[in-house]
Amino acid sequence: MDTFYISHGSPTLSIDESLPARHFLKSWKEKVMGQRPTSILVISAHWETHEPTVNVVPQNDTIYDFYGFPKSMYKLKYPAPGATELAKRVKELLMASNFKSVKEDKKRGLDHGAWVPLMLMYPEADIPVCQLSVQTNRDGSYHYNMGRALAPLREEGVLIIGSGSATHNLRALNPNSETVVPWAYEFDTWLKEALLDGRYEDINHYEEKAPHAREAHPWPEHFYPLHVAMGAAGENAKAKLIHHSWSLGTLSYASYQFTTTAT
């Protein structure tokens, strides 16, 4: 099973037919991955905890963790079953790889970093889904190693998705912009070249290696899901750009697929 990093961009991805990324995700089963996973693990930018945490629930609620958007968005539901066995397997794998404390959340459902892309990719909502949190008090290498610990899941039919955004600076969004600002373009281009060249260590240390890293990601939570997806695919994985579009002048919807190759 390949791993993926999906840029989910704005919550309006759930309703806005003008966004190319929406149509990309709706074509997922036809154009990207026809194989049906046994379950799905989402590492979402919108769940930050001090220690790794999995949600262990029999049924996922839909969390509306966004404010001031059209009322129709708050009526959307994604009633996917929980993946309790996967959650326990994630905890087991992490603790076996020196992640000494892994918590269980027995109430949390799916935040919009999970359910918005999934409702387009798998609209039937019939595949069990588990979420794993990110730790913004840690770095890229930590999250890459988290992914490495989870690599066995790929052989167990689990689809691992990191859900974030290739660029994410909310203060720099411009609804009136028809062009991409230079710093966003330069960071996004660096990321694409680094991924396609397999320079994963550079991405682990993107704060020092990437141009305009602080502008592209003032906070790291939308980038760390990429590190987990990279790590889960392995150091010899080949990255492929599977979608690219822009919105609001600075928001990149670049999404990547990681295919493991033999050593």
Tab-separated table of N, CA, C and O in Angstrom, residues 1-3 144-152 154-155 160 195 198-201 204 226-239 257-263:
chain	number	residue	atom	x	y	z
A	1	MET	N	0.849	-1.189	0.000
A	1	MET	CA	0.000	0.000	0.000
A	1	MET	C	0.884	1.238	0.000
A	1	MET	O	1.738	1.400	0.863
A	2	ASP	N	0.702	2.132	-0.969
A	2	ASP	CA	1.437	3.393	-0.986
A	2	ASP	C	0.927	4.305	0.126
A	2	ASP	O	-0.173	4.127	0.656
A	3	THR	N	1.733	5.304	0.472
A	3	THR	CA	1.304	6.314	1.430
A	3	THR	C	1.115	7.633	0.690
A	3	THR	O	1.636	7.831	-0.420
A	144	TYR	N	8.993	11.929	11.069
A	144	TYR	CA	9.479	10.957	10.077
A	144	TYR	C	9.689	9.597	10.752
A	144	TYR	O	9.300	8.548	10.206
A	145	ASN	N	10.275	9.602	11.932
A	145	ASN	CA	10.487	8.344	12.660
A	145	ASN	C	9.167	7.727	13.123
A	145	ASN	O	9.038	6.494	13.197
A	146	MET	N	8.196	8.569	13.400
A	146	MET	CA	6.862	8.062	13.695
A	146	MET	C	6.334	7.283	12.490
A	146	MET	O	5.797	6.173	12.627
A	147	GLY	N	6.503	7.852	11.314
A	147	GLY	CA	6.085	7.165	10.094
A	147	GLY	C	6.832	5.852	9.890
A	147	GLY	O	6.232	4.836	9.528
A	148	ARG	N	8.132	5.863	10.141
A	148	ARG	CA	8.916	4.632	9.986
A	148	ARG	C	8.381	3.517	10.884
A	148	ARG	O	8.333	2.358	10.484
A	149	ALA	N	7.972	3.890	12.077
A	149	ALA	CA	7.425	2.895	13.002
A	149	ALA	C	6.127	2.296	12.479
A	149	ALA	O	5.802	1.136	12.759
A	150	LEU	N	5.396	3.076	11.691
A	150	LEU	CA	4.090	2.639	11.198
A	150	LEU	C	4.163	1.912	9.864
A	150	LEU	O	3.126	1.449	9.357
A	151	ALA	N	5.352	1.779	9.296
A	151	ALA	CA	5.507	1.166	7.967
A	151	ALA	C	4.865	-0.211	7.840
A	151	ALA	O	4.306	-0.529	6.780
A	152	PRO	N	4.907	-1.086	8.860
A	152	PRO	CA	4.274	-2.409	8.703
A	152	PRO	C	2.789	-2.348	8.361
A	152	PRO	O	2.247	-3.311	7.791
A	154	ARG	N	1.395	-0.798	6.055
A	154	ARG	CA	1.196	-0.837	4.602
A	154	ARG	C	0.993	-2.261	4.111
A	154	ARG	O	0.286	-2.497	3.132
A	155	GLU	N	1.640	-3.224	4.792
A	155	GLU	CA	1.512	-4.631	4.408
A	155	GLU	C	0.224	-5.246	4.954
A	155	GLU	O	-0.092	-6.389	4.654
A	160	ILE	N	-2.350	4.912	4.660
A	160	ILE	CA	-1.818	5.963	5.537
A	160	ILE	C	-1.832	7.283	4.775
A	160	ILE	O	-1.208	7.416	3.718
A	195	LEU	N	11.356	16.428	-2.791
A	195	LEU	CA	10.632	15.157	-2.722
A	195	LEU	C	10.939	14.275	-3.926
A	195	LEU	O	11.226	13.084	-3.780
A	198	GLY	N	14.199	12.683	-3.727
A	198	GLY	CA	14.410	11.799	-2.579
A	198	GLY	C	15.247	12.406	-1.473
A	198	GLY	O	15.837	11.683	-0.663
A	199	ARG	N	15.280	13.733	-1.383
A	199	ARG	CA	16.085	14.403	-0.346
A	199	ARG	C	15.256	14.556	0.937
A	199	ARG	O	14.967	15.654	1.398
A	200	TYR	N	14.910	13.409	1.503
A	200	TYR	CA	14.006	13.413	2.652
A	200	TYR	C	14.642	14.030	3.891
A	200	TYR	O	13.941	14.648	4.705
A	201	GLU	N	15.949	13.881	4.032
A	201	GLU	CA	16.610	14.498	5.179
A	201	GLU	C	16.525	16.026	5.108
A	201	GLU	O	16.407	16.700	6.131
A	204	ASN	N	13.186	16.838	6.365
A	204	ASN	CA	13.153	16.703	7.827
A	204	ASN	C	13.694	17.948	8.517
A	204	ASN	O	13.291	18.287	9.631
A	226	LEU	N	3.197	15.383	6.430
A	226	LEU	CA	4.043	14.957	5.317
A	226	LEU	C	5.178	14.075	5.806
A	226	LEU	O	5.490	13.037	5.203
A	227	HIS	N	5.802	14.455	6.903
A	227	HIS	CA	6.919	13.679	7.427
A	227	HIS	C	6.485	12.259	7.807
A	227	HIS	O	7.222	11.297	7.583
A	228	VAL	N	5.286	12.138	8.366
A	228	VAL	CA	4.800	10.812	8.739
A	228	VAL	C	4.570	9.959	7.495
A	228	VAL	O	4.970	8.791	7.435
A	229	ALA	N	3.947	10.536	6.485
A	229	ALA	CA	3.702	9.793	5.239
A	229	ALA	C	5.014	9.391	4.573
A	229	ALA	O	5.147	8.266	4.071
A	230	MET	N	5.989	10.279	4.572
A	230	MET	CA	7.314	9.971	4.018
A	230	MET	C	7.959	8.827	4.771
A	230	MET	O	8.462	7.871	4.180
A	231	GLY	N	7.972	8.926	6.080
A	231	GLY	CA	8.627	7.919	6.898
A	231	GLY	C	7.983	6.559	6.753
A	231	GLY	O	8.677	5.533	6.722
A	232	ALA	N	6.671	6.516	6.648
A	232	ALA	CA	5.965	5.245	6.534
A	232	ALA	C	6.284	4.538	5.224
A	232	ALA	O	6.207	3.307	5.138
A	233	ALA	N	6.655	5.313	4.207
A	233	ALA	CA	6.999	4.712	2.911
A	233	ALA	C	8.437	4.214	2.876
A	233	ALA	O	8.775	3.350	2.063
A	234	GLY	N	9.314	4.749	3.737
A	234	GLY	CA	10.692	4.273	3.799
A	234	GLY	C	11.666	5.166	3.062
A	234	GLY	O	11.292	5.945	2.184
A	235	GLU	N	12.938	5.043	3.423
A	235	GLU	CA	13.963	5.961	2.895
A	235	GLU	C	14.213	5.782	1.408
A	235	GLU	O	14.744	6.672	0.749
A	236	ASN	N	13.832	4.616	0.848
A	236	ASN	CA	14.015	4.399	-0.591
A	236	ASN	C	12.754	4.655	-1.401
A	236	ASN	O	12.686	4.331	-2.585
A	237	ALA	N	11.754	5.231	-0.778
A	237	ALA	CA	10.487	5.483	-1.464
A	237	ALA	C	10.658	6.520	-2.568
A	237	ALA	O	11.488	7.425	-2.477
A	238	LYS	N	9.849	6.363	-3.595
A	238	LYS	CA	9.818	7.330	-4.690
A	238	LYS	C	8.576	8.200	-4.540
A	238	LYS	O	7.465	7.685	-4.390
A	239	ALA	N	8.773	9.499	-4.585
A	239	ALA	CA	7.659	10.435	-4.470
A	239	ALA	C	7.154	10.822	-5.855
A	239	ALA	O	7.918	10.931	-6.813
A	257	GLN	N	2.263	11.140	-3.649
A	257	GLN	CA	2.159	9.695	-3.437
A	257	GLN	C	3.568	9.141	-3.234
A	257	GLN	O	4.511	9.517	-3.933
A	258	PHE	N	3.712	8.243	-2.250
A	258	PHE	CA	5.002	7.650	-1.959
A	258	PHE	C	4.933	6.145	-2.197
A	258	PHE	O	4.138	5.444	-1.552
A	259	THR	N	5.746	5.676	-3.114
A	259	THR	CA	5.774	4.253	-3.466
A	259	THR	C	7.084	3.661	-3.004
A	259	THR	O	8.169	4.154	-3.340
A	260	THR	N	7.004	2.613	-2.214
A	260	THR	CA	8.194	1.961	-1.678
A	260	THR	C	8.870	1.132	-2.769
A	260	THR	O	8.211	0.401	-3.508
A	261	THR	N	10.195	1.260	-2.867
A	261	THR	CA	10.949	0.484	-3.829
A	261	THR	C	11.877	-0.485	-3.102
A	261	THR	O	12.238	-0.261	-1.943
A	262	ALA	N	12.246	-1.525	-3.770
A	262	ALA	CA	13.127	-2.521	-3.159
A	262	ALA	C	14.504	-1.933	-2.925
A	262	ALA	O	15.000	-1.111	-3.704
A	263	THR	N	15.130	-2.339	-1.841
A	263	THR	CA	16.465	-1.833	-1.537
A	263	THR	C	17.500	-2.546	-2.402
A	263	THR	O	17.273	-3.647	-2.884
